mmCIF file of C-alpha atoms in Angstrom:
data_model
loop_
_atom_site.group_PDB
_atom_site.id
_atom_site.type_symbol
_atom_site.label_atom_id
_atom_site.label_comp_id
_atom_site.label_asym_id
_atom_site.label_seq_id
_atom_site.Cartn_x
_atom_site.Cartn_y
_atom_site.Cartn_z
ATOM 1 C CA UNK D 285 121.905 53.495 133.078
ATOM 2 C CA UNK D 286 119.220 55.992 131.933
ATOM 3 C CA UNK D 287 120.606 58.706 134.250
ATOM 4 C CA UNK D 288 124.059 58.207 132.909
ATOM 5 C CA UNK D 289 122.668 58.290 128.824
ATOM 6 C CA UNK D 290 120.739 61.120 129.852
ATOM 7 C CA UNK D 291 123.396 62.977 130.951
ATOM 8 C CA UNK D 292 125.922 62.011 127.949
ATOM 9 C CA UNK D 293 122.968 63.471 125.521
ATOM 10 C CA UNK D 294 122.226 66.316 127.652
ATOM 11 C CA UNK D 295 126.585 66.889 127.648
ATOM 12 C CA UNK D 296 126.452 66.856 123.832
ATOM 13 C CA UNK D 297 123.917 69.290 123.227
ATOM 14 C CA UNK D 298 125.901 71.461 125.763
ATOM 15 C CA UNK D 299 128.491 71.050 123.538
ATOM 16 C CA UNK D 300 126.475 71.996 120.265
ATOM 17 C CA UNK D 301 125.703 75.413 122.020
ATOM 18 C CA UNK D 302 126.099 77.766 119.279
ATOM 19 C CA UNK D 303 125.512 80.983 121.386
ATOM 20 C CA UNK D 304 127.995 80.948 124.366
ATOM 21 C CA UNK D 305 127.608 83.925 126.851
ATOM 22 C CA UNK D 306 131.269 85.490 127.802
ATOM 23 C CA UNK D 307 130.756 86.370 131.144
ATOM 24 C CA UNK D 308 130.613 90.072 132.347
ATOM 25 C CA UNK D 309 133.661 90.124 134.226
ATOM 26 C CA UNK D 310 135.582 89.743 130.728
ATOM 27 C CA UNK D 311 133.772 92.144 129.007
ATOM 28 C CA UNK D 312 135.477 95.227 128.217
ATOM 29 C CA UNK D 313 133.240 98.405 127.636
ATOM 30 C CA UNK D 314 134.406 101.822 125.769
ATOM 31 C CA UNK D 315 132.713 105.159 124.908
ATOM 32 C CA UNK D 316 133.044 104.337 120.733
ATOM 33 C CA UNK D 317 131.351 101.047 121.301
ATOM 34 C CA UNK D 318 128.422 102.651 123.262
ATOM 35 C CA UNK D 319 128.521 105.283 120.573
ATOM 36 C CA UNK D 320 127.577 103.098 117.872
ATOM 37 C CA UNK D 321 125.564 100.623 120.079
ATOM 38 C CA UNK D 322 123.220 104.182 120.155
ATOM 39 C CA UNK D 323 123.704 104.623 116.806
ATOM 40 C CA UNK D 324 122.548 101.092 115.755
ATOM 41 C CA UNK D 325 119.864 100.809 118.243
ATOM 42 C CA UNK D 326 118.617 104.028 116.616
ATOM 43 C CA UNK D 327 118.421 102.887 112.972
ATOM 44 C CA UNK D 328 117.038 99.862 114.126
ATOM 45 C CA UNK D 329 113.900 101.609 115.918
ATOM 46 C CA UNK D 330 113.350 103.825 112.437
ATOM 47 C CA UNK D 331 113.540 100.975 110.355
ATOM 48 C CA UNK D 332 111.385 99.052 112.145
ATOM 49 C CA UNK D 333 108.921 101.709 112.374
ATOM 50 C CA UNK D 334 109.087 102.074 108.578
ATOM 51 C CA UNK D 335 109.062 98.336 108.190
ATOM 52 C CA UNK D 336 105.783 98.541 110.275
ATOM 53 C CA UNK D 337 103.991 100.887 107.916
ATOM 54 C CA UNK D 338 105.068 99.099 105.004
ATOM 55 C CA UNK D 339 103.278 95.856 106.826
ATOM 56 C CA UNK D 340 99.926 97.901 107.509
ATOM 57 C CA UNK D 341 99.937 99.592 103.686
ATOM 58 C CA UNK D 342 98.392 97.245 100.652
ATOM 59 C CA UNK D 343 99.669 96.956 97.288
ATOM 60 C CA UNK D 344 97.786 96.440 94.157
ATOM 61 C CA UNK D 345 98.261 93.011 92.312
ATOM 62 C CA UNK D 346 97.183 92.869 88.506
ATOM 63 C CA UNK D 347 96.547 89.667 86.973
ATOM 64 C CA UNK D 348 95.836 89.315 83.513
ATOM 65 C CA UNK D 349 93.955 86.501 81.842
ATOM 66 C CA UNK D 350 91.169 85.625 78.962
ATOM 67 C CA UNK D 351 87.593 86.910 78.960
ATOM 68 C CA UNK D 352 85.701 84.209 77.958
ATOM 69 C CA UNK D 353 82.240 85.825 78.845
ATOM 70 C CA UNK D 354 81.221 86.997 75.356
ATOM 71 C CA UNK D 355 77.022 86.903 75.493
ATOM 72 C CA UNK D 356 76.414 89.359 78.623
ATOM 73 C CA UNK D 357 75.497 93.048 78.341
ATOM 74 C CA UNK D 358 77.453 95.850 79.185
ATOM 75 C CA UNK D 359 76.334 99.211 80.828
ATOM 76 C CA UNK D 360 76.819 102.449 79.005
ATOM 77 C CA UNK D 361 76.967 105.289 81.336
ATOM 78 C CA UNK D 362 76.613 108.825 79.817
ATOM 79 C CA UNK D 363 76.130 112.054 80.948
ATOM 80 C CA UNK D 364 76.923 114.776 77.843
ATOM 81 C CA UNK D 365 76.015 118.230 77.659
ATOM 82 C CA UNK D 366 75.705 119.420 74.058
ATOM 83 C CA UNK D 367 75.249 123.147 73.033
ATOM 84 C CA UNK D 368 72.332 122.367 70.613
ATOM 85 C CA UNK D 369 68.343 122.380 71.608
ATOM 86 C CA UNK D 370 67.182 118.673 72.520
ATOM 87 C CA UNK D 371 64.882 118.557 69.515
ATOM 88 C CA UNK D 372 67.829 119.308 67.220
ATOM 89 C CA UNK D 373 69.675 116.080 68.396
ATOM 90 C CA UNK D 374 69.613 112.174 68.631
ATOM 91 C CA UNK D 375 72.066 109.711 70.433
ATOM 92 C CA UNK D 376 71.862 106.033 69.874
ATOM 93 C CA UNK D 377 74.577 103.173 69.629
ATOM 94 C CA UNK D 378 74.903 100.960 66.367
ATOM 95 C CA UNK D 379 77.113 97.856 66.840
ATOM 96 C CA UNK D 380 78.971 95.548 64.314
ATOM 97 C CA UNK D 381 76.116 93.072 64.709
ATOM 98 C CA UNK D 382 73.851 95.496 63.263
ATOM 99 C CA UNK D 383 71.924 95.806 66.541
ATOM 100 C CA UNK D 384 70.644 99.470 67.148
ATOM 101 C CA UNK D 385 69.892 100.576 70.729
ATOM 102 C CA UNK D 386 67.820 103.779 70.728
ATOM 103 C CA UNK D 387 68.087 106.699 72.994
ATOM 104 C CA UNK D 388 64.550 105.634 74.165
ATOM 105 C CA UNK D 389 65.527 102.567 76.106
ATOM 106 C CA UNK D 390 67.444 104.631 78.947
ATOM 107 C CA UNK D 391 68.684 107.851 77.926
ATOM 108 C CA UNK D 392 66.812 111.351 79.163
ATOM 109 C CA UNK D 393 66.873 114.603 77.685
ATOM 110 C CA UNK D 394 67.323 117.573 79.740
ATOM 111 C CA UNK D 395 67.329 120.847 78.513
ATOM 112 C CA UNK D 396 69.694 123.249 80.388
ATOM 113 C CA UNK D 397 72.297 125.849 79.909
ATOM 114 C CA UNK D 398 75.527 124.769 78.596
ATOM 115 C CA UNK D 399 77.697 127.553 80.682
ATOM 116 C CA UNK D 400 78.323 126.345 84.094
ATOM 117 C CA UNK D 401 77.799 128.474 87.048
ATOM 118 C CA UNK D 402 80.935 129.502 89.133
ATOM 119 C CA UNK D 403 80.674 126.433 91.717
ATOM 120 C CA UNK D 404 80.278 123.839 88.792
ATOM 121 C CA UNK D 405 83.274 125.315 86.724
ATOM 122 C CA UNK D 406 85.252 124.742 89.804
ATOM 123 C CA UNK D 407 84.077 121.602 90.239
ATOM 124 C CA UNK D 408 85.219 121.063 86.511
ATOM 125 C CA UNK D 409 88.816 122.377 86.890
ATOM 126 C CA UNK D 410 89.028 120.323 90.193
ATOM 127 C CA UNK D 411 88.355 117.162 87.664
ATOM 128 C CA UNK D 412 90.231 118.322 85.379
ATOM 129 C CA UNK D 413 93.495 118.581 87.555
ATOM 130 C CA UNK D 414 92.692 115.280 89.167
ATOM 131 C CA UNK D 415 93.047 113.903 85.277
ATOM 132 C CA UNK D 416 96.210 115.785 84.602
ATOM 133 C CA UNK D 417 97.708 114.355 87.976
ATOM 134 C CA UNK D 418 96.860 110.523 86.839
ATOM 135 C CA UNK D 419 97.843 111.179 83.570
ATOM 136 C CA UNK D 420 101.313 111.989 85.031
ATOM 137 C CA UNK D 421 101.652 109.601 87.784
ATOM 138 C CA UNK D 422 99.875 106.146 87.070
ATOM 139 C CA UNK D 423 100.506 104.645 90.609
ATOM 140 C CA UNK D 424 97.809 107.853 91.845
ATOM 141 C CA UNK D 425 94.925 105.200 90.329
ATOM 142 C CA UNK D 426 95.880 102.441 93.230
ATOM 143 C CA UNK D 427 95.288 105.157 95.762
ATOM 144 C CA UNK D 428 91.822 105.825 94.154
ATOM 145 C CA UNK D 429 91.207 102.281 94.234
ATOM 146 C CA UNK D 430 91.825 101.754 97.843
ATOM 147 C CA UNK D 431 90.002 104.877 98.963
ATOM 148 C CA UNK D 432 86.945 103.955 97.180
ATOM 149 C CA UNK D 433 85.889 107.993 96.636
ATOM 150 C CA UNK D 434 81.847 108.287 97.043
ATOM 151 C CA UNK D 435 80.696 109.100 93.531
ATOM 152 C CA UNK D 436 78.518 112.171 94.821
ATOM 153 C CA UNK D 437 82.372 113.781 94.853
ATOM 154 C CA UNK D 438 82.787 112.723 91.285
ATOM 155 C CA UNK D 439 79.110 114.019 89.983
ATOM 156 C CA UNK D 440 78.351 117.531 88.556
ATOM 157 C CA UNK D 441 76.919 119.531 91.009
ATOM 158 C CA UNK D 442 73.502 121.753 90.544
ATOM 159 C CA UNK D 443 73.617 124.712 89.692
ATOM 160 C CA UNK D 444 73.776 127.364 92.906
ATOM 161 C CA UNK D 445 72.067 130.208 90.706
ATOM 162 C CA UNK D 446 69.141 131.031 88.675
ATOM 163 C CA UNK D 447 69.731 132.429 85.419
ATOM 164 C CA UNK D 448 67.046 134.241 83.609
ATOM 165 C CA UNK D 449 68.436 133.180 80.080
ATOM 166 C CA UNK D 450 66.301 130.286 78.190
ATOM 167 C CA UNK D 451 68.222 126.614 77.799
ATOM 168 C CA UNK D 452 70.646 126.734 74.959
ATOM 169 C CA UNK D 453 71.811 123.319 75.115
ATOM 170 C CA UNK D 454 70.938 119.673 76.211
ATOM 171 C CA UNK D 455 72.067 117.334 78.660
ATOM 172 C CA UNK D 456 71.678 113.590 77.651
ATOM 173 C CA UNK D 457 72.198 111.449 80.837
ATOM 174 C CA UNK D 458 71.508 107.875 81.746
ATOM 175 C CA UNK D 459 72.619 104.396 80.596
ATOM 176 C CA UNK D 460 72.156 102.222 77.472
ATOM 177 C CA UNK D 461 72.507 97.934 77.988
ATOM 178 C CA UNK D 462 74.626 97.250 74.631
ATOM 179 C CA UNK D 463 76.420 93.855 73.581
ATOM 180 C CA UNK D 464 79.525 92.952 74.203
ATOM 181 C CA UNK D 465 80.933 93.579 70.629
ATOM 182 C CA UNK D 466 82.820 96.659 68.697
ATOM 183 C CA UNK D 467 79.804 99.160 68.108
ATOM 184 C CA UNK D 468 79.322 103.364 68.079
ATOM 185 C CA UNK D 469 77.882 105.520 70.074
ATOM 186 C CA UNK D 470 77.057 109.114 68.342
ATOM 187 C CA UNK D 471 75.051 112.300 68.843
ATOM 188 C CA UNK D 472 74.222 113.910 65.850
ATOM 189 C CA UNK D 473 71.385 116.077 64.325
ATOM 190 C CA UNK D 474 67.853 114.641 63.858
ATOM 191 C CA UNK D 475 66.213 112.352 66.044
ATOM 192 C CA UNK D 476 66.796 108.551 64.787
ATOM 193 C CA UNK D 477 64.870 106.627 62.594
ATOM 194 C CA UNK D 478 64.894 102.560 61.810
ATOM 195 C CA UNK D 479 66.456 101.805 58.374
ATOM 196 C CA UNK D 480 66.736 98.362 56.663
ATOM 197 C CA UNK D 481 70.515 99.215 56.369
ATOM 198 C CA UNK D 482 70.651 99.865 59.810
ATOM 199 C CA UNK D 483 69.469 103.697 60.651
ATOM 200 C CA UNK D 484 69.135 107.178 59.864
ATOM 201 C CA UNK D 485 69.032 110.793 61.181
ATOM 202 C CA UNK D 486 66.361 113.359 60.321
ATOM 203 C CA UNK D 487 69.039 115.977 59.804
ATOM 204 C CA UNK D 488 67.164 117.593 56.945
ATOM 205 C CA UNK D 489 64.445 118.770 59.058
ATOM 206 C CA UNK D 490 67.112 120.668 61.295
ATOM 207 C CA UNK D 491 68.418 124.292 59.847
ATOM 208 C CA UNK D 492 72.076 124.272 59.649
ATOM 209 C CA UNK D 493 72.763 127.689 61.191
ATOM 210 C CA UNK D 494 71.773 125.580 64.556
ATOM 211 C CA UNK D 495 74.726 123.165 63.997
ATOM 212 C CA UNK D 496 76.721 123.379 67.268
ATOM 213 C CA UNK D 497 78.668 120.106 68.539
ATOM 214 C CA UNK D 498 80.202 122.007 71.442
ATOM 215 C CA UNK D 499 80.203 119.658 74.238
ATOM 216 C CA UNK D 500 81.105 118.577 77.551
ATOM 217 C CA UNK D 501 81.249 115.282 79.077
ATOM 218 C CA UNK D 502 80.497 114.838 83.005
ATOM 219 C CA UNK D 503 80.605 110.903 82.955
ATOM 220 C CA UNK D 504 81.042 108.289 80.136
ATOM 221 C CA UNK D 505 81.852 104.930 81.566
ATOM 222 C CA UNK D 506 81.105 100.939 80.858
ATOM 223 C CA UNK D 507 79.769 98.682 83.499
ATOM 224 C CA UNK D 508 78.542 99.362 86.915
ATOM 225 C CA UNK D 509 79.096 102.803 88.003
ATOM 226 C CA UNK D 510 82.152 102.688 90.798
ATOM 227 C CA UNK D 511 83.645 104.953 93.295
ATOM 228 C CA UNK D 512 87.487 105.273 93.005
ATOM 229 C CA UNK D 513 87.425 105.143 89.224
ATOM 230 C CA UNK D 514 87.759 108.272 87.528
ATOM 231 C CA UNK D 515 87.135 107.554 83.541
ATOM 232 C CA UNK D 516 89.107 109.163 80.955
ATOM 233 C CA UNK D 517 86.697 111.186 79.618
ATOM 234 C CA UNK D 518 85.376 112.769 82.465
ATOM 235 C CA UNK D 519 85.518 116.451 82.631
ATOM 236 C CA UNK D 520 86.629 116.717 78.758
ATOM 237 C CA UNK D 521 84.871 119.939 77.178
ATOM 238 C CA UNK D 522 85.188 120.764 73.708
ATOM 239 C CA UNK D 523 84.176 124.029 71.965
ATOM 240 C CA UNK D 524 83.535 123.711 68.098
ATOM 241 C CA UNK D 525 85.065 126.419 66.249
ATOM 242 C CA UNK D 526 82.837 125.444 63.276
ATOM 243 C CA UNK D 527 79.166 124.506 62.526
ATOM 244 C CA UNK D 528 80.387 121.055 60.503
ATOM 245 C CA UNK D 529 82.577 120.121 63.289
ATOM 246 C CA UNK D 530 83.451 116.505 63.956
ATOM 247 C CA UNK D 531 84.374 114.777 67.219
ATOM 248 C CA UNK D 532 85.630 111.450 67.192
ATOM 249 C CA UNK D 533 86.675 109.562 70.414
ATOM 250 C CA UNK D 534 88.387 106.061 69.745
ATOM 251 C CA UNK D 535 87.607 103.838 72.767
ATOM 252 C CA UNK D 536 89.709 100.487 73.814
ATOM 253 C CA UNK D 537 87.633 98.846 76.584
ATOM 254 C CA UNK D 538 88.952 96.330 79.389
ATOM 255 C CA UNK D 539 86.899 94.255 81.272
ATOM 256 C CA UNK D 540 88.191 94.721 85.136
ATOM 257 C CA UNK D 541 87.473 92.509 88.346
ATOM 258 C CA UNK D 542 87.874 94.936 91.254
ATOM 259 C CA UNK D 543 88.450 92.884 94.518
ATOM 260 C CA UNK D 544 89.633 95.490 97.684
ATOM 261 C CA UNK D 545 88.817 95.824 101.212
ATOM 262 C CA UNK D 546 85.876 98.343 100.354
ATOM 263 C CA UNK D 547 84.793 97.217 96.841
ATOM 264 C CA UNK D 548 84.314 93.916 94.728
ATOM 265 C CA UNK D 549 82.381 94.429 91.497
ATOM 266 C CA UNK D 550 82.872 93.572 87.944
ATOM 267 C CA UNK D 551 83.691 96.714 85.883
ATOM 268 C CA UNK D 552 85.378 98.111 82.361
ATOM 269 C CA UNK D 553 88.440 100.436 82.083
ATOM 270 C CA UNK D 554 89.009 102.070 78.843
ATOM 271 C CA UNK D 555 91.685 104.322 76.879
ATOM 272 C CA UNK D 556 90.936 106.883 74.253
ATOM 273 C CA UNK D 557 92.080 108.411 71.444
ATOM 274 C CA UNK D 558 90.871 111.801 70.328
ATOM 275 C CA UNK D 559 90.481 113.486 66.680
ATOM 276 C CA UNK D 560 88.444 116.199 65.653
ATOM 277 C CA UNK D 561 88.197 117.625 62.362
ATOM 278 C CA UNK D 562 86.004 119.779 59.996
ATOM 279 C CA UNK D 563 83.716 118.567 57.776
ATOM 280 C CA UNK D 564 84.251 119.817 54.250
ATOM 281 C CA UNK D 565 83.429 118.024 50.789
ATOM 282 C CA UNK D 566 85.043 120.436 48.711
ATOM 283 C CA UNK D 567 88.225 119.719 50.158
ATOM 284 C CA UNK D 568 88.107 116.023 50.340
ATOM 285 C CA UNK D 569 87.115 115.763 54.496
ATOM 286 C CA UNK D 570 84.013 113.914 54.308
ATOM 287 C CA UNK D 571 81.927 112.734 57.147
ATOM 288 C CA UNK D 572 78.921 113.839 58.815
ATOM 289 C CA UNK D 573 78.810 116.601 61.642
ATOM 290 C CA UNK D 574 78.638 115.197 65.557
ATOM 291 C CA UNK D 575 79.927 113.324 68.333
ATOM 292 C CA UNK D 576 81.131 109.431 67.452
ATOM 293 C CA UNK D 577 82.483 107.334 69.989
ATOM 294 C CA UNK D 578 83.707 103.934 68.513
ATOM 295 C CA UNK D 579 84.624 101.534 71.125
ATOM 296 C CA UNK D 580 86.068 97.876 70.521
ATOM 297 C CA UNK D 581 86.577 95.802 73.221
ATOM 298 C CA UNK D 582 89.666 93.995 74.617
ATOM 299 C CA UNK D 583 90.329 89.778 74.592
ATOM 300 C CA UNK D 584 92.009 90.383 78.170
ATOM 301 C CA UNK D 585 90.542 91.002 81.176
ATOM 302 C CA UNK D 586 92.429 92.326 84.070
ATOM 303 C CA UNK D 587 91.933 91.462 87.871
ATOM 304 C CA UNK D 588 93.062 93.500 90.294
ATOM 305 C CA UNK D 589 93.619 92.403 93.887
ATOM 306 C CA UNK D 590 94.575 94.456 96.925
ATOM 307 C CA UNK D 591 97.244 92.325 98.595
ATOM 308 C CA UNK D 592 98.450 92.444 101.893
ATOM 309 C CA UNK D 593 101.839 91.510 103.132
ATOM 310 C CA UNK D 594 101.694 88.018 105.368
ATOM 311 C CA UNK D 595 102.895 88.130 108.890
ATOM 312 C CA UNK D 596 105.398 85.537 108.717
ATOM 313 C CA UNK D 597 107.011 87.807 105.661
ATOM 314 C CA UNK D 598 106.895 90.721 107.843
ATOM 315 C CA UNK D 599 108.464 89.081 110.776
ATOM 316 C CA UNK D 600 111.556 87.488 108.540
ATOM 317 C CA UNK D 601 112.246 91.294 107.066
ATOM 318 C CA UNK D 602 112.290 92.382 110.700
ATOM 319 C CA UNK D 603 114.591 90.006 111.773
ATOM 320 C CA UNK D 604 116.928 90.528 108.628
ATOM 321 C CA UNK D 605 116.853 94.770 109.791
ATOM 322 C CA UNK D 606 117.572 93.891 113.488
ATOM 323 C CA UNK D 607 120.348 91.145 112.848
ATOM 324 C CA UNK D 608 122.194 93.134 109.819
ATOM 325 C CA UNK D 609 122.575 96.041 111.339
ATOM 326 C CA UNK D 610 124.119 94.294 114.345
ATOM 327 C CA UNK D 611 126.425 92.678 112.543
ATOM 328 C CA UNK D 612 127.466 95.589 109.996
ATOM 329 C CA UNK D 613 127.631 98.131 112.561
ATOM 330 C CA UNK D 614 129.721 95.522 114.467
ATOM 331 C CA UNK D 615 132.022 95.029 111.370
ATOM 332 C CA UNK D 616 132.269 98.839 110.866
ATOM 333 C CA UNK D 617 133.374 99.405 114.339
ATOM 334 C CA UNK D 618 136.212 96.544 114.429
ATOM 335 C CA UNK D 619 137.562 98.047 111.159
ATOM 336 C CA UNK D 620 137.478 101.440 112.691
ATOM 337 C CA UNK D 621 139.445 100.323 115.819
ATOM 338 C CA UNK D 622 142.084 98.562 113.569
ATOM 339 C CA UNK D 623 143.206 101.693 111.427
ATOM 340 C CA UNK D 624 143.125 103.892 114.471
ATOM 341 C CA UNK D 625 145.319 101.637 116.015
ATOM 342 C CA UNK D 626 147.370 101.535 112.979
ATOM 343 C CA UNK D 627 147.572 104.967 112.721
ATOM 344 C CA UNK D 628 148.209 105.663 116.063
ATOM 345 C CA UNK D 629 151.054 103.154 116.858
ATOM 346 C CA UNK D 630 152.733 104.078 113.398
ATOM 347 C CA UNK D 631 152.910 107.763 114.455
ATOM 348 C CA UNK D 632 153.452 107.011 118.293
ATOM 349 C CA UNK D 633 150.212 108.810 119.297
ATOM 350 C CA UNK D 634 147.681 108.392 122.125
ATOM 351 C CA UNK D 635 148.160 105.227 123.966
ATOM 352 C CA UNK D 636 151.549 104.679 121.876
ATOM 353 C CA UNK D 637 152.756 107.477 122.566
ATOM 354 C CA UNK D 638 156.235 107.206 125.061
ATOM 355 C CA UNK D 639 155.847 108.238 128.508
ATOM 356 C CA UNK D 640 158.741 109.895 130.573
ATOM 357 C CA UNK D 641 161.556 107.752 132.645
ATOM 358 C CA UNK D 642 160.693 107.055 136.096
ATOM 359 C CA UNK D 643 157.132 105.278 135.117
ATOM 360 C CA UNK D 644 156.294 102.021 133.722
ATOM 361 C CA UNK D 645 154.004 100.990 131.511
ATOM 362 C CA UNK D 646 153.847 98.118 129.578
ATOM 363 C CA UNK D 647 151.590 98.392 125.984
ATOM 364 C CA UNK D 648 150.410 94.785 124.643
ATOM 365 C CA UNK D 649 148.589 95.287 121.206
ATOM 366 C CA UNK D 650 148.250 93.894 118.226
ATOM 367 C CA UNK D 651 150.291 95.565 116.072
ATOM 368 C CA UNK D 652 153.339 96.823 118.416
ATOM 369 C CA UNK D 653 154.714 96.548 121.820
ATOM 370 C CA UNK D 654 156.758 98.979 123.666
ATOM 371 C CA UNK D 655 158.384 98.327 127.399
ATOM 372 C CA UNK D 656 159.816 101.610 129.404
ATOM 373 C CA UNK D 657 162.812 101.331 131.804
ATOM 374 C CA UNK D 658 162.170 100.953 135.430
ATOM 375 C CA UNK D 659 162.641 103.569 137.733
ATOM 376 C CA UNK D 660 166.263 103.360 139.172
ATOM 377 C CA UNK D 661 164.948 103.974 142.762
#
């Protein structure tokens, strides 16, 4: 009984076979079907290679959430060269909490020559070209995230020459730890001193003829210095046309978590809007000459993750490509054969052309059938 039940079960399973095989003796081959098969295999090979390259590549996934950390400090990284002597300028930070962070807490003043050497000028042009490309093609930033370029590539190289002229500018570089609230980093005339209502600069001791706020920003960022991020102000150069020039940069900081195959850290990206004007109290343009960077911090945090396609998804897409090409090419070839047979049958072409008397040829087709008279012999 068990063997009988087993045979019935196997017979039932055999009847459910959805992939029956046709014996080779019943298979009819043709040159047209062979050509279509070669084309189908070629297309499948090309698409399979392309799909494999897509599988090996990664994409950057952006997620947004509310930033709940408002008590930590933010590192402000600065490398700015101002076309004034170091004893004439001062830099500090004043935030909305009336907390003053002076340059003595992390900034260095280095006398330098404002004009760049040929090698440094070439580096600056390269950085400006990268900035232009990033503004046109935003997807290039994803490539920088993946590449994790070394910071040495993005730092100003040392001078290769030894000029005889005296330093006429001041390079202010280093970092400051600031509160996570809106504030103002500024470089203006005179050193900063504490004041009951904030702070003040000893500008009265500096001659007005020495005012020159032409400046070059080699690096300006928030958070830990991170490879693969080129900040919007890097490579910026401004030449003042008036001694009372005022430069303003309005910055919006976005906390960012970066998680790639090469880098995992917390940093900050920012966007910036620039404005400049000449201070002239007679015309109603009030203010103080200098460089002012007013920043505000966004309440949203961005998480950037390097995402890889899972293996099961790659296999499903691969099966879809192979099955889809097989089905599509079969349908196209069947339709082509149908129309060719229809035209040939209608106009008596090819195999449907009438034969000479004395020959017997029977043609069976889906569209027409023609029988010739037998040979009288």
